[in-house]
Coordinates of C-alpha atoms and ligand atoms in Angstrom, one line a residue:
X1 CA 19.4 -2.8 4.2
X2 CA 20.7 0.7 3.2
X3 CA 21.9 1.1 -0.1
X4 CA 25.8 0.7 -0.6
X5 CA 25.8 3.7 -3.4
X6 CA 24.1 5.0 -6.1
X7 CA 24.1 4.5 -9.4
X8 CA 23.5 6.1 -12.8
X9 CA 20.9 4.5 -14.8
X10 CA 22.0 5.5 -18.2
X11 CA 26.1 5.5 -17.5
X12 CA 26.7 3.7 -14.4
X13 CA 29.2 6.1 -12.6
X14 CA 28.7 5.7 -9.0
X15 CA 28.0 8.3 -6.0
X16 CA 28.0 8.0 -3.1
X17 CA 24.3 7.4 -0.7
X18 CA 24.0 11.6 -0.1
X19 CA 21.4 13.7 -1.5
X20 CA 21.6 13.8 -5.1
X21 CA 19.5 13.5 -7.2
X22 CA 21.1 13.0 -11.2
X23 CA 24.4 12.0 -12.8
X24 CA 27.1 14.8 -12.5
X25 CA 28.5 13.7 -16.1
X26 CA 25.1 12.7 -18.0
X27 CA 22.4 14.1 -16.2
X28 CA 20.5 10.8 -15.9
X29 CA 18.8 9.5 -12.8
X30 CA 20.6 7.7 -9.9
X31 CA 19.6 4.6 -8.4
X32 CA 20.8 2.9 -5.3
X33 CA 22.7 0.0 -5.5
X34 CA 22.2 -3.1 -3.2
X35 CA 24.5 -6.1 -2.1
X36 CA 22.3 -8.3 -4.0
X37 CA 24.9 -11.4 -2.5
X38 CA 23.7 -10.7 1.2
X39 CA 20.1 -10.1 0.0
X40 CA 20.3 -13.5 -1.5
X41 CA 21.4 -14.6 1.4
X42 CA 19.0 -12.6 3.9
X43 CA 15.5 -12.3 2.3
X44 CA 12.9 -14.9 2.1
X45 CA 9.6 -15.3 2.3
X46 CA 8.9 -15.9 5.9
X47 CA 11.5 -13.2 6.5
X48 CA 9.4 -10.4 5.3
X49 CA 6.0 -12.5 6.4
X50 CA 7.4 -12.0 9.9
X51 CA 7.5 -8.1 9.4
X52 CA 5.3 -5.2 10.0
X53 CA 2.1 -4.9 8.6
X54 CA 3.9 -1.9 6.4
X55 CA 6.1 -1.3 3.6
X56 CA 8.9 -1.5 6.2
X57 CA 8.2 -5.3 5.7
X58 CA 10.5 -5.4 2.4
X59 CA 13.2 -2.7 4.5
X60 CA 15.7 -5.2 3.1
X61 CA 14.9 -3.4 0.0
X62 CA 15.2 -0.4 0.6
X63 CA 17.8 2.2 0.1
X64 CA 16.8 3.3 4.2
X65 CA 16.6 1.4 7.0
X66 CA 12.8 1.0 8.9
X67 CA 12.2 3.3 11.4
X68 CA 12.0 2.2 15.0
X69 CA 9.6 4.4 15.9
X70 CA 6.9 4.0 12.4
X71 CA 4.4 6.3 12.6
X72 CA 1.9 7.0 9.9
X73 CA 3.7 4.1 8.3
X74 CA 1.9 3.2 4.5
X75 CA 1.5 0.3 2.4
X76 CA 0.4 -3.1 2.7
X77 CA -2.8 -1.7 1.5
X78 CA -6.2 -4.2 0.3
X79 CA -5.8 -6.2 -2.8
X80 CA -9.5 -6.9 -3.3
X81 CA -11.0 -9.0 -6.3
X82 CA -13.5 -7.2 -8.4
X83 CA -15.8 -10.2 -10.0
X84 CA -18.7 -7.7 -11.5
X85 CA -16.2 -5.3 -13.2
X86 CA -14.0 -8.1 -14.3
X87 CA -17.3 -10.0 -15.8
X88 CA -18.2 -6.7 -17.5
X89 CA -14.7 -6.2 -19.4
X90 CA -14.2 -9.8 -20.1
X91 CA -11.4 -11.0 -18.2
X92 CA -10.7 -14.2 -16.2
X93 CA -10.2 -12.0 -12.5
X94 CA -9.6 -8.2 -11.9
X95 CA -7.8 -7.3 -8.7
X96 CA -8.0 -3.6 -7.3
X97 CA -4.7 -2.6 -5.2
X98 CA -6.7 0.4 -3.0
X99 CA -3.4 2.7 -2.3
X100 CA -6.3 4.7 -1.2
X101 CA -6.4 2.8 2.3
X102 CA -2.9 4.9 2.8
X103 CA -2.8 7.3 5.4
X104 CA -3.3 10.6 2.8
X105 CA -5.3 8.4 0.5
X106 CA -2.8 7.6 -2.5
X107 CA 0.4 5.9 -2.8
X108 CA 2.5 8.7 -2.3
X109 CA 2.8 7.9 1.4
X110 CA 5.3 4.7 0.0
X111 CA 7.7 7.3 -2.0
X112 CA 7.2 9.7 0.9
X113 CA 8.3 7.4 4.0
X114 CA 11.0 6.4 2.4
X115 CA 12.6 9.9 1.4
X116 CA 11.6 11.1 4.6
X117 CA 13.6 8.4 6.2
X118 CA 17.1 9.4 4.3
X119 CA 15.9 13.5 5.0
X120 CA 16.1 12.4 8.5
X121 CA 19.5 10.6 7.9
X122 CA 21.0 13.3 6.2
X123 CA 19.7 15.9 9.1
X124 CA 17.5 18.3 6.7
X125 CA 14.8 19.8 8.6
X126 CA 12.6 21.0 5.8
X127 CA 10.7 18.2 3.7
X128 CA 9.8 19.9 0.4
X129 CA 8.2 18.5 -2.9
X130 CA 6.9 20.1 -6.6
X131 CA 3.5 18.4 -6.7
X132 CA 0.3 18.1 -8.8
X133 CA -2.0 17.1 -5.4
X134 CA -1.2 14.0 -3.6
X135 CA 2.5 14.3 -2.9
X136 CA 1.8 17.8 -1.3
X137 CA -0.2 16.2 0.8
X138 CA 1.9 12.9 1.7
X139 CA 5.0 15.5 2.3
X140 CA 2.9 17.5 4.4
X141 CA 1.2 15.2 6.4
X142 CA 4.9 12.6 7.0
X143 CA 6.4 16.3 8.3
X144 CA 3.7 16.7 10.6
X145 CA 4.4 13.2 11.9
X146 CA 8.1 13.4 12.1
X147 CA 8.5 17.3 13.2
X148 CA 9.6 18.6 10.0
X149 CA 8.7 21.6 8.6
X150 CA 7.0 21.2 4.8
X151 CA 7.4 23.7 1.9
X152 CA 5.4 22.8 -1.0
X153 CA 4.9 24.0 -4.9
X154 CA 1.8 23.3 -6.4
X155 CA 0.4 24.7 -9.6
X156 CA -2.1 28.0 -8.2
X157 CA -4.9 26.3 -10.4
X158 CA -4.9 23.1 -8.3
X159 CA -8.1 21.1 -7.1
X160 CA -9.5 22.8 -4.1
X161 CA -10.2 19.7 -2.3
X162 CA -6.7 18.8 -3.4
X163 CA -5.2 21.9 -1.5
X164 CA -7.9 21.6 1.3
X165 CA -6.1 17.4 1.8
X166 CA -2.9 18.9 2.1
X167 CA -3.1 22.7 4.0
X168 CA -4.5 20.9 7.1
X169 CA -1.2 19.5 8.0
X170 CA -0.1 23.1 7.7
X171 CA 2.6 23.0 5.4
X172 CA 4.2 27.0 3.6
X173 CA 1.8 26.2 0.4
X174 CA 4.0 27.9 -2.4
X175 CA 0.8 28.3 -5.2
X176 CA 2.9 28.9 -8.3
X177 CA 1.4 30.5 -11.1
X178 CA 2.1 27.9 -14.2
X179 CA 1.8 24.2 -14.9
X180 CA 3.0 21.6 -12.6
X181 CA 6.6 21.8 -14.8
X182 CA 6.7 24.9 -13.9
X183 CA 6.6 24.1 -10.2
X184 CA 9.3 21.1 -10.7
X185 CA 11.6 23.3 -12.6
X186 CA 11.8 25.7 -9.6
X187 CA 12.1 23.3 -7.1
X188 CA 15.3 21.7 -9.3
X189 CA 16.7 25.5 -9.1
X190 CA 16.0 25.7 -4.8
X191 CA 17.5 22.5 -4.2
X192 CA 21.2 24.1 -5.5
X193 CA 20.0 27.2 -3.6
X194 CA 18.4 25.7 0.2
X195 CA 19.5 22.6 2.6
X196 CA 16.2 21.5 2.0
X197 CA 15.2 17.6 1.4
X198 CA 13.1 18.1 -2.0
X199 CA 11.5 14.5 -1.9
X200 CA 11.1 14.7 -6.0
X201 CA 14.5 16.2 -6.7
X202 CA 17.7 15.8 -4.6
X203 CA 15.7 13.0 -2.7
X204 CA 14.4 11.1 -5.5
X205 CA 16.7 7.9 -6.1
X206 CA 15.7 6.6 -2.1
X207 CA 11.7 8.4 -2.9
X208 CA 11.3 6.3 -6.3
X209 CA 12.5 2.9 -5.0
X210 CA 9.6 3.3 -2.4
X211 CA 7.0 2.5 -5.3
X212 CA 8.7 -1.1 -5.6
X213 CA 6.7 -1.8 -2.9
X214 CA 3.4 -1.9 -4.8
X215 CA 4.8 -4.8 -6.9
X216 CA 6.2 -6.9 -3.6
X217 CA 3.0 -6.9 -2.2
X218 CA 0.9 -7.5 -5.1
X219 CA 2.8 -10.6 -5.2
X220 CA 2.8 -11.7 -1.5
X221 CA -0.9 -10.9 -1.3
X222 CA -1.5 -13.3 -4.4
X223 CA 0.0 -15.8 -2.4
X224 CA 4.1 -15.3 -3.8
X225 CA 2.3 -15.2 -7.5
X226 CA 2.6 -12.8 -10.1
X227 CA -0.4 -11.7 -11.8
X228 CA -0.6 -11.7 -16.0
X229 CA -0.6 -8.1 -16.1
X230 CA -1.0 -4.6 -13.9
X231 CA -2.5 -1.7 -14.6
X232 CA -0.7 1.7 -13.8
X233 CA -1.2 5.1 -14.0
X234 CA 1.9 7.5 -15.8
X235 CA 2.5 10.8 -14.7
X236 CA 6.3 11.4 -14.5
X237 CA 6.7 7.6 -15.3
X238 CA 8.7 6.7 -11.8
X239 CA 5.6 4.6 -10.6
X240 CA 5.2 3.0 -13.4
X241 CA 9.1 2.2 -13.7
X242 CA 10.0 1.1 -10.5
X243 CA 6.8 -2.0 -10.6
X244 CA 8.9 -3.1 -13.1
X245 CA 12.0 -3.3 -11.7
X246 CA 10.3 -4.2 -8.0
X247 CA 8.8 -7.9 -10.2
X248 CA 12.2 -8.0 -11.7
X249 CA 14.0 -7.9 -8.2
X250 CA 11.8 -10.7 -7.0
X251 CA 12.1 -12.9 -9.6
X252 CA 15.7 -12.2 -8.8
X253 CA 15.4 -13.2 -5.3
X254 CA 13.9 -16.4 -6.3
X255 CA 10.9 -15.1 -4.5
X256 CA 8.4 -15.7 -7.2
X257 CA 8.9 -17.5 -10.3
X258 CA 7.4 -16.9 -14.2
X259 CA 7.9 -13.6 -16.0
X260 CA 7.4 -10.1 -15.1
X261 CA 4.1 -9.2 -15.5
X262 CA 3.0 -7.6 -18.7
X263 CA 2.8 -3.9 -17.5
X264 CA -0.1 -1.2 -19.1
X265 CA 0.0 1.9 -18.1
X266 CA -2.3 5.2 -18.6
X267 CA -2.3 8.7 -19.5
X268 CA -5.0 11.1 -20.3
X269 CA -5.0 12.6 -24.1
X270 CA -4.9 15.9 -22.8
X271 CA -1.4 14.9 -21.2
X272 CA -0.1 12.4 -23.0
X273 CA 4.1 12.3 -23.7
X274 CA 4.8 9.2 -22.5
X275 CA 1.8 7.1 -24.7
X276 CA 2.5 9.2 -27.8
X277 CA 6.4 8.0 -27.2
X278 CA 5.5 4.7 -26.9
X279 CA 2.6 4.7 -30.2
X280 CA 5.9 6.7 -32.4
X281 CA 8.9 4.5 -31.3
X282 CA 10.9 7.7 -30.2
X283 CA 11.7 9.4 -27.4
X284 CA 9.8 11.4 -25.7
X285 CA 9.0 15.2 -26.1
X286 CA 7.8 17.6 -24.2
X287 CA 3.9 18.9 -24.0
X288 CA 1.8 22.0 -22.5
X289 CA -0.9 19.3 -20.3
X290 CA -4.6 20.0 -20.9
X291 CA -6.4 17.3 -18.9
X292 CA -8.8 17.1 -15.9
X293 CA -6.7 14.1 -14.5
X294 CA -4.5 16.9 -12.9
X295 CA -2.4 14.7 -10.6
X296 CA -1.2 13.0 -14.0
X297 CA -0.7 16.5 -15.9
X298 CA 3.3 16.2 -16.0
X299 CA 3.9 17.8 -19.5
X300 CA 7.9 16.7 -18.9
X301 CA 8.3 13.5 -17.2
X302 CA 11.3 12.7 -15.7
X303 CA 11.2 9.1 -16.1
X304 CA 9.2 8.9 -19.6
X305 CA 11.6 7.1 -21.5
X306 CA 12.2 4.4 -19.1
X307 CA 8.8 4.0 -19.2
X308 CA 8.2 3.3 -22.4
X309 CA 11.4 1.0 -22.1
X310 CA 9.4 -0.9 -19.3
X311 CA 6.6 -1.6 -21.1
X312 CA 8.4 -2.7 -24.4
X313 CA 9.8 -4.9 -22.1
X314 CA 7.8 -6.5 -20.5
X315 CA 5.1 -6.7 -23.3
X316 CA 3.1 -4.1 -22.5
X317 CA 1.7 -0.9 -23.8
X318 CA 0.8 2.3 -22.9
X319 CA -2.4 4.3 -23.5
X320 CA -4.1 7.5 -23.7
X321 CA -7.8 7.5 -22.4
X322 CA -10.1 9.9 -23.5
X323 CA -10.8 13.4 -21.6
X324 CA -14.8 12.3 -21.3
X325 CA -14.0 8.9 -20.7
X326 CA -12.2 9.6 -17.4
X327 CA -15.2 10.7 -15.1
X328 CA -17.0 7.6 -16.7
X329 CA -14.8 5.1 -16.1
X330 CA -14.7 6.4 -12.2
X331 CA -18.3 5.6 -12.3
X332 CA -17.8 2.8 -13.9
X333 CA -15.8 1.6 -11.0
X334 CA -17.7 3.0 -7.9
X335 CA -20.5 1.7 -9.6
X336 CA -19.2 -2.1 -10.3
X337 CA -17.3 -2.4 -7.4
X338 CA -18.0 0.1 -4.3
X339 CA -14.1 2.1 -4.7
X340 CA -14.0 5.6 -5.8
X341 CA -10.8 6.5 -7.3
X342 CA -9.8 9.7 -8.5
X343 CA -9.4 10.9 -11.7
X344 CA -6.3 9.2 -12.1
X345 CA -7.6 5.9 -11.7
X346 CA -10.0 7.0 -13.9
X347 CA -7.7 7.1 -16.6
X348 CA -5.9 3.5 -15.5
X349 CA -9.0 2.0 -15.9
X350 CA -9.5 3.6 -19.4
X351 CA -6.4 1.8 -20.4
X352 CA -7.4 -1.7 -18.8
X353 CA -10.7 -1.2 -21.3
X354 CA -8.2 -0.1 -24.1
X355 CA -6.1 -3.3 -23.3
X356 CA -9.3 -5.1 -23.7
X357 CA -10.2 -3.9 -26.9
X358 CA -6.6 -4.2 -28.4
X359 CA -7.6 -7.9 -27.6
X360 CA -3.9 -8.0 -25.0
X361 CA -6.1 -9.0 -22.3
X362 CA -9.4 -11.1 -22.2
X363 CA -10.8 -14.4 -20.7
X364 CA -7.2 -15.8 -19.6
X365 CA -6.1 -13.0 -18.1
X366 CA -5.2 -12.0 -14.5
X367 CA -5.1 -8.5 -13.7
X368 CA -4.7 -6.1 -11.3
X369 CA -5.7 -2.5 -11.4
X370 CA -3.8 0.2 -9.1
X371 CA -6.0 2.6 -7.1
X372 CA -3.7 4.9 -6.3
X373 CA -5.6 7.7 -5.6
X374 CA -9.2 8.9 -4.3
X375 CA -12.1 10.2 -5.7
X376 CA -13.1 12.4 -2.7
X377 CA -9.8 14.9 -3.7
X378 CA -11.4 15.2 -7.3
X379 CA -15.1 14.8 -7.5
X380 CA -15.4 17.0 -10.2
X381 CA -15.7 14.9 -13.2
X382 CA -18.6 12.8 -11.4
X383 CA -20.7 15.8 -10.0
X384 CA -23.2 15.2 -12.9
X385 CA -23.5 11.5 -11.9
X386 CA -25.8 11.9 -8.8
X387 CA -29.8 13.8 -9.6
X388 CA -31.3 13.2 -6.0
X389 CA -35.0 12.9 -5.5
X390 CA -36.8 15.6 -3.5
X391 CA -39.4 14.1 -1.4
X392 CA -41.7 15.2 2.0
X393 CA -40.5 13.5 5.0
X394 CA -44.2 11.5 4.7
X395 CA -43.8 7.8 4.4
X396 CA -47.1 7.7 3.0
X397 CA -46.7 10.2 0.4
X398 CA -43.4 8.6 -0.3
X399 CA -45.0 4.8 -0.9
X400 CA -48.2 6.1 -2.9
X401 CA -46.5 9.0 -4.9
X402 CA -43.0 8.2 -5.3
X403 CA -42.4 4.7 -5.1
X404 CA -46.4 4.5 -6.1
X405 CA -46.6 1.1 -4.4
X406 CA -50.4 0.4 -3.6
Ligands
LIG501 C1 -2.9 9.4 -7.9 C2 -1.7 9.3 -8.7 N1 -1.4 8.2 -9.5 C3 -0.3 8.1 -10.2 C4 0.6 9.1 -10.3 C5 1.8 8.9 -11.2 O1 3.0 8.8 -10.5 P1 4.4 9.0 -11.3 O2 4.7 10.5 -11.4 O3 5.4 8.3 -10.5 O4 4.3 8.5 -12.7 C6 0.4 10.3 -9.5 C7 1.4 11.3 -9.5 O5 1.3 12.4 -9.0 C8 -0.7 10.4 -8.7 O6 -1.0 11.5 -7.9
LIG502 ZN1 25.4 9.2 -16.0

């Protein structure tokens, strides 16, 4: 069900379902506003059990309506237990959610289709995005599907393989010399300037509801459960917001039952606002990032603060992992459990194991761990991991000298 209007998160005044992305009078974030008597009286279970095998499933949800024609559509991606890894850390049962199974391999596609939907709405024929990788891609890729044209800022410095995901949909690549916020700040300025759809700007109240979808099927996969606690990733803090509010809104469609899940999220220490916000008590400040988790290296997040409100919340935490801990814990993973994530995930596992350690998780505990990202765009850190044997193509040789099997 389309949204009736949005709203401002920190004021409440109300605007109406255009493009817009922040509060006229206090600059804070807008976010769409459902009939939540009709959804009470709509949604169910076998409702959304009945629907597509796609995050068009929970359309009730939505500030868009589902496409009749869904192409590329993302989301109900593999929830898949992880009994070796879980053993390892010490915990009852580790889940990993593999956004990675999405059709540009990370869960951008969910904020993506959704923005692309109301860009289509509004009649914009340009899809545009500031981007540290993957949202480049998922912009580029949902234009190419619809017919859209895609314009897209990335810092000049980005991942090759990063760049190489996303040119092939052939997107105008804007490489913009400076940081990621340097990227988002100029995008903010075009958007008054171009009758573009910027996904993360004048698009962003329908983009960031489309993460709400990671938490509505974590729950349906588990059987209309909640788990103890999830494991997320924080770049500008939108993902890690909108879980929250996605458990929140089931519980509040009597969907599922308990508490909200205790959310932990992640950041790198060479790009780490949001965990340093949430260690101090206040709000958070601005840094210069200096981290090889690049897709998380968002020095000014946008959604920070509500972050850290989420996971006071909800009794979580949030982290900062180690720079030379990242590319180990992607081993870690590929090795324990056969998915390669990215560096991001790198860093979300780095604060499952701090969770661990703090002693907030352990033998009672059921957790999932988001993969929302792959390791093929950012092999970097795990180059050193692989020392391959050179051998003769000479099965004897290989038995008696190599092996040295008699
Ligand atoms: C793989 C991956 N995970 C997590 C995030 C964090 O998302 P958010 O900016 O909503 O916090 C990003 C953002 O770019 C990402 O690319
Ligand atoms: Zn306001």
């Amino acid at each position: 069900m389309p949204a009736v209007s949005l709203a401002c998160r920190n004021c409440a005044a109300e605007y109406p379902t255009t493009a817009t992305g922040t509060c006229a009078t206090c600059f804070g974030p807008l976010d769409p506003v459902y009939d939540w008597e009709q959804l009470r009286a709509t949604v169910s279970r076998e409702r959304i059990e009945a629907g597509p095998a796609s995050i068009w499933r929970y359309a009730d949800l939505l500030p868009v309506s589902a496409p009749e024609d869904a192409r590329l559509a993302p989301g109900m991606t593999p929830l898949t237990p992880a009994p070796r890894l879980a053993a390892q850390l010490g915990i009852a049962e580790l889940w990993l959610k593999l956004d990675t199974a999405n059709p540009t391999h990370s869960f951008k596609d969910r904020v993506v289709a959704v923005a692309a939907r109301k860009a289509q709405e509004l009649g914009f024929e340009t899809l545009s995005c500031s981007s540290t990788g993957n949202l480049a891609g998922a912009v580029a890729a949902r234009a190419a599907a619809e017919g859209l044209e895609a314009a897209v800022f990335v810092p000049a410095d980005l991942e090759p393989e990063k760049l190489a995901a996303a040119a092939v949909y052939g997107p105008r690549i804007y490489a913009v010399d400076g940081t990621y916020d340097h990227c988002s700040r100029l995008s903010v300025e075009l958007s008054f300037e171009l009758p573009w759809g910027f996904v993360n700007v004048n698009l962003r109240s329908y983009y960031a509801e489309g993460s709400k979808t990671l938490a509505y099927e974590i729950a349906e996969q588990l059987g209309w459960e909640t788990p103890d606690a999830v494991v997320i990733p924080i770049a500008s803090g939108a993902l890690y917001h909108k879980v929250g509010q996605g458990f929140d809104e089931l519980r509040r469609l009597g969907l599922v039952g308990g508490t909200t899940p205790r959310l932990f999220g992640g950041q790198a220490e060479g790009c780490r606002p949001v965990a340093t916000a949430f260690a101090s008590g206040s709000r958070v400040t601005p840094v210069r990032p200096d981290s090889i988790a690049r897709s998380l290296a968002i020095g000014n997040p946008a959604d920070g603060d509500f972050a850290v409100a989420t996971a006071r919340a909800t009794g979580g935490a949030i982290y900062a992992v180690p720079e030379e801990a990242i590319g180990e814990n992607m081993a870690l993973l590929a090795g324990t459990t056969g998915v390669f994530g990215e560096t991001a995930t790198g860093v979300t596992l780095g604060a499952l194991r701090a969770a661990v350690e703090a002693g907030e998780l352990g033998p009672g505990s059921r957790v999932v761990l988001l993969v929302t990202g792959d390791g093929l765009k950012t092999p970097g850190p795990v180059a050193h991991t692989y020392e391959p044997v050179a051998i003769e193509a000479d099965a004897d040789a290989f038995l008696d000298d190599v092996l040295a099997v008699s």
